[in-house]
Short mmCIF file of C-alpha atoms in Angstrom, two decimals:
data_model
loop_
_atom_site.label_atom_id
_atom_site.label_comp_id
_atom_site.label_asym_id
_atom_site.label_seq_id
_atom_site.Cartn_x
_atom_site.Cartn_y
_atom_site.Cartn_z
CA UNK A 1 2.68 11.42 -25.55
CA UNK A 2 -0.57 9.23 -24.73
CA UNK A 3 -1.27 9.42 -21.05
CA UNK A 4 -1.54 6.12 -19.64
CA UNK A 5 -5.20 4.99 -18.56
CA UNK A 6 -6.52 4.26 -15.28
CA UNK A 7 -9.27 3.40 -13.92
CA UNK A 8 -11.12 3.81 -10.40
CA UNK A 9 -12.49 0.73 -8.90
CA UNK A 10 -14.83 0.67 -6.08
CA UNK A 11 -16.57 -1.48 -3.56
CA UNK A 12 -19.57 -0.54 -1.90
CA UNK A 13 -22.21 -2.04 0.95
CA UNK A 14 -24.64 -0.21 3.11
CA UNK A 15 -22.63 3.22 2.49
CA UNK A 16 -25.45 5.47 0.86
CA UNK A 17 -24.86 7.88 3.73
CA UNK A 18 -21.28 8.51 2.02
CA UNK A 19 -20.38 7.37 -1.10
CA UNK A 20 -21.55 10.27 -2.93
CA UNK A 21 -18.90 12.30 -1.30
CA UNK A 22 -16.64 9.68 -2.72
CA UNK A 23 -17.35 9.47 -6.04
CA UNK A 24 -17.61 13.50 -5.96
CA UNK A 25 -14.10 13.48 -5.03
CA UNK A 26 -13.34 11.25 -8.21
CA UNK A 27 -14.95 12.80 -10.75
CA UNK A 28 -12.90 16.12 -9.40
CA UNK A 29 -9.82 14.93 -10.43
CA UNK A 30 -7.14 17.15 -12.07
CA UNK A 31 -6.35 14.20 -14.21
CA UNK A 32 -9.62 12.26 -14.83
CA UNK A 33 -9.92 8.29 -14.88
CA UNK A 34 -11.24 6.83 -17.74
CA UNK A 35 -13.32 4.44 -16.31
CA UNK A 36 -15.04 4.14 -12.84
CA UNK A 37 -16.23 0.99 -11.91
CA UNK A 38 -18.37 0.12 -8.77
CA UNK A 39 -19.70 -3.25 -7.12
CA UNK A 40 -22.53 -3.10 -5.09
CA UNK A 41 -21.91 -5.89 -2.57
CA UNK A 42 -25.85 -6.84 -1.22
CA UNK A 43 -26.54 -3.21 0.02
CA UNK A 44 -29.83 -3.32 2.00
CA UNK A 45 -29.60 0.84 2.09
CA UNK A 46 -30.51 3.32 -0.54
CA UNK A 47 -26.68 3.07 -2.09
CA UNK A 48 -27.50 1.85 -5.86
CA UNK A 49 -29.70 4.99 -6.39
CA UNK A 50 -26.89 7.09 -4.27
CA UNK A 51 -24.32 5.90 -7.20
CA UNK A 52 -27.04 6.47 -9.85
CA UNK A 53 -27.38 10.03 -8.76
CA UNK A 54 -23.44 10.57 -8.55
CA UNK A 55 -22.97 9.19 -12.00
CA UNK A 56 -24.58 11.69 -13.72
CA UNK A 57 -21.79 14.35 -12.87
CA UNK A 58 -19.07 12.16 -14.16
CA UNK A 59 -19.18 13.77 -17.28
CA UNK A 60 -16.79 12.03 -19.86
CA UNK A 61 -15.56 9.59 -17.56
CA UNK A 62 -17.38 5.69 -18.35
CA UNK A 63 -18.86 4.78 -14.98
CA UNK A 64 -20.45 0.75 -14.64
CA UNK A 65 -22.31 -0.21 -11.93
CA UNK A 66 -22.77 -4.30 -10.58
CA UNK A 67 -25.35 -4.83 -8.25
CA UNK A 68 -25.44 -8.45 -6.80
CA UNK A 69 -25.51 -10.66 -3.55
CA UNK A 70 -22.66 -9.83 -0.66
CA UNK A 71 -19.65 -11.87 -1.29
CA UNK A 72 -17.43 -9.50 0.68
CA UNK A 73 -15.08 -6.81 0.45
CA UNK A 74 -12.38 -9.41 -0.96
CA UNK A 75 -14.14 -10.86 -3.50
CA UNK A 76 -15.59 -7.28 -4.84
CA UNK A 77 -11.89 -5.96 -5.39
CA UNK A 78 -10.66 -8.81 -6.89
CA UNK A 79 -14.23 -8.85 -9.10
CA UNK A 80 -13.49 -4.90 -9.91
CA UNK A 81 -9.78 -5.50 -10.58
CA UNK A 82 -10.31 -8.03 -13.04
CA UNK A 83 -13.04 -6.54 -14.95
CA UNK A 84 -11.02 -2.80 -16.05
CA UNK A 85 -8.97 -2.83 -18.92
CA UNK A 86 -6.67 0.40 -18.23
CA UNK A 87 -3.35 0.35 -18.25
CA UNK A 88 -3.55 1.75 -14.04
CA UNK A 89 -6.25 0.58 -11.19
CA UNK A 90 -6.80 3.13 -8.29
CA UNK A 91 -8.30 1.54 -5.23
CA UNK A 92 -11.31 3.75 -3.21
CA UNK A 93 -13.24 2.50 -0.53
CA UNK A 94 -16.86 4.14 -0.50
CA UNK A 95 -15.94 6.04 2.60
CA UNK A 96 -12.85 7.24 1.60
CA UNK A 97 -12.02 10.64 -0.18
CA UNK A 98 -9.62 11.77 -2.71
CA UNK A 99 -8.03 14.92 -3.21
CA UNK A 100 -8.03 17.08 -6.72
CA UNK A 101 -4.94 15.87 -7.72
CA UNK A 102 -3.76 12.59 -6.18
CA UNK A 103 -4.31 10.79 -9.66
CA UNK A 104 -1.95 13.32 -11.25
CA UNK A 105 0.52 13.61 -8.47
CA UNK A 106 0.98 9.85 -8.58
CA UNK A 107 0.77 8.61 -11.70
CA UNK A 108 3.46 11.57 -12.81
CA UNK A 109 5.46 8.77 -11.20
CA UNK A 110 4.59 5.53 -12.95
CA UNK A 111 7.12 3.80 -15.59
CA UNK A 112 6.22 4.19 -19.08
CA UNK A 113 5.52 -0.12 -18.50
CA UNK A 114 6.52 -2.50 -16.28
CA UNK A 115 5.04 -2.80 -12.27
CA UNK A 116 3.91 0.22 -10.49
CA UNK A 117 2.41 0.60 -6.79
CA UNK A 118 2.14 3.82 -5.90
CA UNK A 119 0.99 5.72 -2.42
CA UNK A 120 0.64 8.72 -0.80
CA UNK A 121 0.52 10.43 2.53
CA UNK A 122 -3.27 10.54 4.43
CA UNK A 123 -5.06 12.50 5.97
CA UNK A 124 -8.10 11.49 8.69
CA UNK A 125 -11.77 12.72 9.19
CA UNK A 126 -13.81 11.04 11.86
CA UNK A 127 -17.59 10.82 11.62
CA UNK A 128 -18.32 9.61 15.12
CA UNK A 129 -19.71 11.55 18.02
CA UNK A 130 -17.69 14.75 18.82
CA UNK A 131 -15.62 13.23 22.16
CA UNK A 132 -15.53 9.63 20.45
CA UNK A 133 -14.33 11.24 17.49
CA UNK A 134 -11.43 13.89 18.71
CA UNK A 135 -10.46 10.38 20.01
CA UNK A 136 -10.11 8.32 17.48
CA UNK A 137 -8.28 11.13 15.63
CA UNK A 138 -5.60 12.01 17.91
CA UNK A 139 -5.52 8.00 18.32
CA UNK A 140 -4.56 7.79 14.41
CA UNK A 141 -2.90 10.63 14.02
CA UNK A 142 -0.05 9.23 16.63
CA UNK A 143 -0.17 5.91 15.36
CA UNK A 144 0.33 7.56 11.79
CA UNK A 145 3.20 9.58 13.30
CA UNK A 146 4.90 6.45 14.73
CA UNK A 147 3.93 4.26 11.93
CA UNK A 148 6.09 7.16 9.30
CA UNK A 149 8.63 7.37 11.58
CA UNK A 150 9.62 3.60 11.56
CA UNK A 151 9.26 3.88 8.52
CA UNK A 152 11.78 6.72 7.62
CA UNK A 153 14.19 5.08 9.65
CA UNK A 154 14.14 1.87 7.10
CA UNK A 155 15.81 1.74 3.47
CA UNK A 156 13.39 1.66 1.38
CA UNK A 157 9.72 2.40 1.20
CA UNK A 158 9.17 -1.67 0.46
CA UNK A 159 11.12 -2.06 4.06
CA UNK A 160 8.55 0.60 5.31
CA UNK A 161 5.48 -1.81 4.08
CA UNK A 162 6.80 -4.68 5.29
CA UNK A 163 7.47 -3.48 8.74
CA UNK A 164 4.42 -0.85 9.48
CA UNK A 165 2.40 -0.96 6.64
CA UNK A 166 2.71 3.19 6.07
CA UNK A 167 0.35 3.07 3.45
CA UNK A 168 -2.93 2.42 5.74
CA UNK A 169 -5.31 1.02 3.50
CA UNK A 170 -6.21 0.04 0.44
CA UNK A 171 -7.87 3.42 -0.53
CA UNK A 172 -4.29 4.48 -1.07
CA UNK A 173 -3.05 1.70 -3.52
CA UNK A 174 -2.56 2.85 -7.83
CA UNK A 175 -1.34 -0.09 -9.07
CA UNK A 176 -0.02 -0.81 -12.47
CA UNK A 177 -2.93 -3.66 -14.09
CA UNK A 178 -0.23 -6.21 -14.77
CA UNK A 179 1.15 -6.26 -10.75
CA UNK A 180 -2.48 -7.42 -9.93
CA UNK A 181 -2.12 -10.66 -12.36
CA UNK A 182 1.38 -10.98 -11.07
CA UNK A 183 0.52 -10.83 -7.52
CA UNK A 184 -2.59 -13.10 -8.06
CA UNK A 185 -5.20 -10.63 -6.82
CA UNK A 186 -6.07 -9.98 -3.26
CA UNK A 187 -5.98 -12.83 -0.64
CA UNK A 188 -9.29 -13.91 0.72
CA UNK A 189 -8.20 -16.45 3.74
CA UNK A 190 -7.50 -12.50 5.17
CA UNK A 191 -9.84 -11.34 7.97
CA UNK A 192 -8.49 -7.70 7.78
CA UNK A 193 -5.22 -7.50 5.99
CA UNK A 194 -5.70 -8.29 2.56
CA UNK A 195 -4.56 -4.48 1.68
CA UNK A 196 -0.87 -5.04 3.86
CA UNK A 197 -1.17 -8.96 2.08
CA UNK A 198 -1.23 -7.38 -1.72
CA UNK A 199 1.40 -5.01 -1.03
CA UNK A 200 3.79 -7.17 0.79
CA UNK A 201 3.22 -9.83 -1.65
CA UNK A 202 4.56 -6.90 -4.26
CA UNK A 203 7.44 -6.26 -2.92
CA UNK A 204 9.37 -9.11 -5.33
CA UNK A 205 8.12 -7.56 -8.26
CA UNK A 206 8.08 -3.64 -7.74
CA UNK A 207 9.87 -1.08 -5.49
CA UNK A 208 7.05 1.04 -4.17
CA UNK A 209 6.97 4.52 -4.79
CA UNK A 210 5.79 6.79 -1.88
CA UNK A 211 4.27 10.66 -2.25
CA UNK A 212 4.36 12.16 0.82
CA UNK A 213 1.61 14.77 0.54
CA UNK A 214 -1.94 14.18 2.05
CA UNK A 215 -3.57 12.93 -1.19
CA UNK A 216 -6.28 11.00 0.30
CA UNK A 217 -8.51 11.18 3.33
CA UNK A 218 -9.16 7.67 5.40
CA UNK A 219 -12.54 8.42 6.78
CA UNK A 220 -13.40 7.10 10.61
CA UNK A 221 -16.39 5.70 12.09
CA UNK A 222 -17.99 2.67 13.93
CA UNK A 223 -18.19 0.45 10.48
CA UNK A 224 -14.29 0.05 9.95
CA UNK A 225 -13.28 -3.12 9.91
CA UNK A 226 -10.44 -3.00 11.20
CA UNK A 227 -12.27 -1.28 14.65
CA UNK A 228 -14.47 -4.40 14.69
CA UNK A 229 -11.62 -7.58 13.69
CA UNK A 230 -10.37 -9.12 17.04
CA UNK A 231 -6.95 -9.41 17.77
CA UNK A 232 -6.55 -13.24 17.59
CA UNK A 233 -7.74 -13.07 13.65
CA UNK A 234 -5.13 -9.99 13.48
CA UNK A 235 -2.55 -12.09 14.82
CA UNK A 236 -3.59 -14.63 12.23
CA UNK A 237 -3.67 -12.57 9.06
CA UNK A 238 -0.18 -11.31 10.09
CA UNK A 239 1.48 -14.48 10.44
CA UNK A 240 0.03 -15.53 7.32
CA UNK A 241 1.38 -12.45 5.50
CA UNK A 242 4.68 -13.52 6.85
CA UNK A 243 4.81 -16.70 6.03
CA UNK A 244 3.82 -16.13 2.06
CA UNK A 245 6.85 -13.53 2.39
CA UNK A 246 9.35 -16.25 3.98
CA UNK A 247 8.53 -18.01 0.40
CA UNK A 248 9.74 -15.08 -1.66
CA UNK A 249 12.65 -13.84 0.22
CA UNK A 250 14.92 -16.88 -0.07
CA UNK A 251 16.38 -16.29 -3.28
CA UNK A 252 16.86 -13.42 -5.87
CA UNK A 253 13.60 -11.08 -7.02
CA UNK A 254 12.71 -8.95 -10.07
CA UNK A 255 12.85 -5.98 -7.70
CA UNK A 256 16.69 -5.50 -6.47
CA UNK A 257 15.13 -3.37 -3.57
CA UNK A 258 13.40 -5.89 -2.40
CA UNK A 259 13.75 -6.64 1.41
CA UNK A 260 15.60 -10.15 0.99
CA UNK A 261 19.08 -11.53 2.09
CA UNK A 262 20.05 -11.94 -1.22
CA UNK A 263 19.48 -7.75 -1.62
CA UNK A 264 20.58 -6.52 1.46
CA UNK A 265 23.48 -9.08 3.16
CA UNK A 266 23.82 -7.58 6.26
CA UNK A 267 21.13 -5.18 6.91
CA UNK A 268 17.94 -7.94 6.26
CA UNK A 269 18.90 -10.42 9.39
CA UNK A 270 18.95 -7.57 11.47
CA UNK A 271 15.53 -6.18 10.30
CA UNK A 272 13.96 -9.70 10.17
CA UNK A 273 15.39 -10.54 13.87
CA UNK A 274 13.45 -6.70 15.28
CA UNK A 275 11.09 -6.79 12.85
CA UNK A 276 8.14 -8.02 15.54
CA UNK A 277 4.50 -7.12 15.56
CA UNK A 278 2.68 -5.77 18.57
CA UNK A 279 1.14 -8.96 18.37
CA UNK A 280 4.56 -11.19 18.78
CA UNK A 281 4.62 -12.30 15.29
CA UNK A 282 8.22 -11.81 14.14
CA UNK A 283 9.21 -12.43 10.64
CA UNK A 284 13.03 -14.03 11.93
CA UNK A 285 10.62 -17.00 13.05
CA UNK A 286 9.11 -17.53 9.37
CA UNK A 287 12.26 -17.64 7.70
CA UNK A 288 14.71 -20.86 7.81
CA UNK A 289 18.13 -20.29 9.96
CA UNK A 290 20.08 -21.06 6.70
CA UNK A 291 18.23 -18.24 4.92
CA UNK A 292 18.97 -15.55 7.80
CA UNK A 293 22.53 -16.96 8.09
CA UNK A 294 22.81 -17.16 4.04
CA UNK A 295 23.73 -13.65 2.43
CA UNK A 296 23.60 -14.68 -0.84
CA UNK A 297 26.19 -14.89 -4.09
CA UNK A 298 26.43 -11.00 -3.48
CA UNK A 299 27.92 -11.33 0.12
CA UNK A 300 30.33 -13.96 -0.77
CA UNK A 301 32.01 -11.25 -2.74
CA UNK A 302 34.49 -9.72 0.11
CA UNK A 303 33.77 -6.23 -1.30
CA UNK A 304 29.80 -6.95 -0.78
CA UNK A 305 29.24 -6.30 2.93
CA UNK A 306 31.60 -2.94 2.32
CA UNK A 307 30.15 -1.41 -0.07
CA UNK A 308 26.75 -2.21 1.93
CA UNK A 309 28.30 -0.46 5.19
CA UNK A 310 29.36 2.87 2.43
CA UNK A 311 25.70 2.82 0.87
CA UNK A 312 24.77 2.89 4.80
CA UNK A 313 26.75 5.73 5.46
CA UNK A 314 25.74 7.45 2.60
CA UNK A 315 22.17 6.90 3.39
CA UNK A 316 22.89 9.23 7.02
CA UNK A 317 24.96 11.70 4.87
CA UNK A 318 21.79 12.03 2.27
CA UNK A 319 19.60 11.87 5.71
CA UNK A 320 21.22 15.08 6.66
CA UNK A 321 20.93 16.69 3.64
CA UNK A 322 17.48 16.44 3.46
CA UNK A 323 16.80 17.98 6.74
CA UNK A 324 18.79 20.76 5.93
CA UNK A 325 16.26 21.38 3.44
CA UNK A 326 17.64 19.96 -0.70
CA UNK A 327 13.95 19.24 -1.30
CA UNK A 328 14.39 15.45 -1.83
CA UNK A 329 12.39 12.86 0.05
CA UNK A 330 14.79 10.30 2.80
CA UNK A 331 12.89 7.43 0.65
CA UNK A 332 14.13 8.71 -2.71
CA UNK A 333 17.73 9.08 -1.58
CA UNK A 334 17.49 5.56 0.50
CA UNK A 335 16.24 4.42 -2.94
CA UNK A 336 19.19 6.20 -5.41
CA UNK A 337 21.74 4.95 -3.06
CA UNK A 338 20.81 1.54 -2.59
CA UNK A 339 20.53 1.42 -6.56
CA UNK A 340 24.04 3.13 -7.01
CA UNK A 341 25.50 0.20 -4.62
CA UNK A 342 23.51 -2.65 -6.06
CA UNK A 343 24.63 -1.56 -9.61
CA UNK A 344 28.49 -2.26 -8.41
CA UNK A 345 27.88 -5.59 -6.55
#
């Protein structure tokens, strides 16, 4: 069988101290991309003749290089994304690291066609100063904790996105080609969150799937964005991530797993009522009242809501088993149960 292609897109500006170290970690791969493709987005450092350098240990892999004006990070994905022709896009930022065989370990899990977004577990390195730095990591490392922990507690790993974005950042994202078109590409009105946008946005169209090793390291230092975005423009980009959801979730979606009324009766108007950011923005305040009141065709069935309360149940049972140590991931069973109900509805 002919292993589906993918490609490695990559933005870059003013990172010649580090993108080396990402590329390396590319061109390592225990499954290869075919193509690795790389905007430079106005650099005023010595970054085009880092990548230069790199590129000549990519062996077979086809590496292209763009070197133009900044038009921001935005822009340059959706630039990168539209210019590969493989059947898979991985994202890397060109501060971020992969490891050997996160290319492998999730494409193993793509569909033969159809949608695919894929993520993994990450890992953090900080490049700051030494006190700054043990800082910042025990700082991410807990917010990672709490972040997977939410996230585990919710019924599907598109639940998990939607309420504490597990995946991190974009770095993490191998996404089928075709889910780009169908999403429409990355938002630019975003100040911070167009990686949380694109994957909430998916969420109609494609069940995420999750791999919980390490498989990529999220690098820290002073030039994050995220460090440097205040908190009124956070508040912003959330609402407005919201609010393009609200449009999606009042009526049926290509993905059954989707978090909608229509998909989950009784559990979604309890999620959307907690569901509340740090900043206040809750996602009950997006949606009409008919829509959180509304269950759908599938709840006016009298069986509906109890055979939701058994795939519930069976959800803690599976929950149980896992911890005593059957080798299968909560997501996976949260996913195969949910399925097994929706199938009978």
């Amino acid at each position: 069988m002919t292993l589906a292609s993918v490609a490695v897109v990559i933005p870059c500006r003013d990172r010649g101290h580090c993108i080396a170290e990402s590329l390396a970690s590319v061109f390592a791969q225990t499954r290869p991309p075919r193509e690795v493709h790389v905007i430079d987005d106005g650099s005023k450092d010595d970054s085009v003749q880092v990548i230069e350098r790199a590129f000549a240990n990519a062996g077979a892999i086809r590496c292209f290089l763009t070197v133009r004006d900044h038009r921001g990070v935005v822009t340059t994905r959706n630039e990168l994304c539209r210019a590969v022709t493989t059947d898979y896009v991985a994202f890397l930022d060109s501060d971020d690291i992969y490891a050997p065989q996160r290319l492998e370990a999730i494409l193993d899990r793509a569909p033969r066609e159809g949608h695919f977004l894929g993520f993994s577990g990450i890992d953090f390195h900080s490049a700051r100063s030494e006190e700054d730095g043990e800082q910042s990591l025990t700082a991410w490392h807990e917010e990672y904790r709490r972040r997977l922990a939410q996230g585990m507690s919710l019924p599907t790993a598109g639940f998990s996105l939607l309420h504490s974005h597990i995946a991190i950042t974009q770095s993490n994202y191998v996404i089928s080609r075709g889910l780009f078109d169908a999403v429409g590409g990355f938002d630019s009105r975003m100040h911070i969150s167009d990686d949380w946008d694109f994957a909430v946005q998916s969420l109609p169209f494609v069940e995420p799937t999750f791999v919980p090793e390490p498989l990529m390291t999220y690098r820290l230092h002073t030039g994050n964005i995220s460090a440097r975005c205040p908190e009124p423009k956070k508040a912003q980009d959330i609402s407005r991530v919201l609010d393009k959801a609200a449009g999606w979730m009042v009526g049926p979606t290509p993905n059954p797993l989707a978090p909608t009324p229509h998909n989950w009766p009784q559990l979604f108007r309890i999620f959307a009522v907690l569901n509340q950011s740090a900043a206040g923005v809750s996602l009950a305040s997006r949606l009409p009242q008919e829509v959180l009141l509304s269950v759908g065709e599938a709840a006016r069935s009298r069986s509906a809501p109890a055979r939701e309360a058994e795939a519930i149940r069976e959800l803690i049972a599976s929950a149980r088993l896992e911890n005593a140590g059957d080798g299968h991931s909560t997501l996976e069973l949260m996913q195969r149960c949910h399925r097994q109900w929706s199938s009978q509805t």
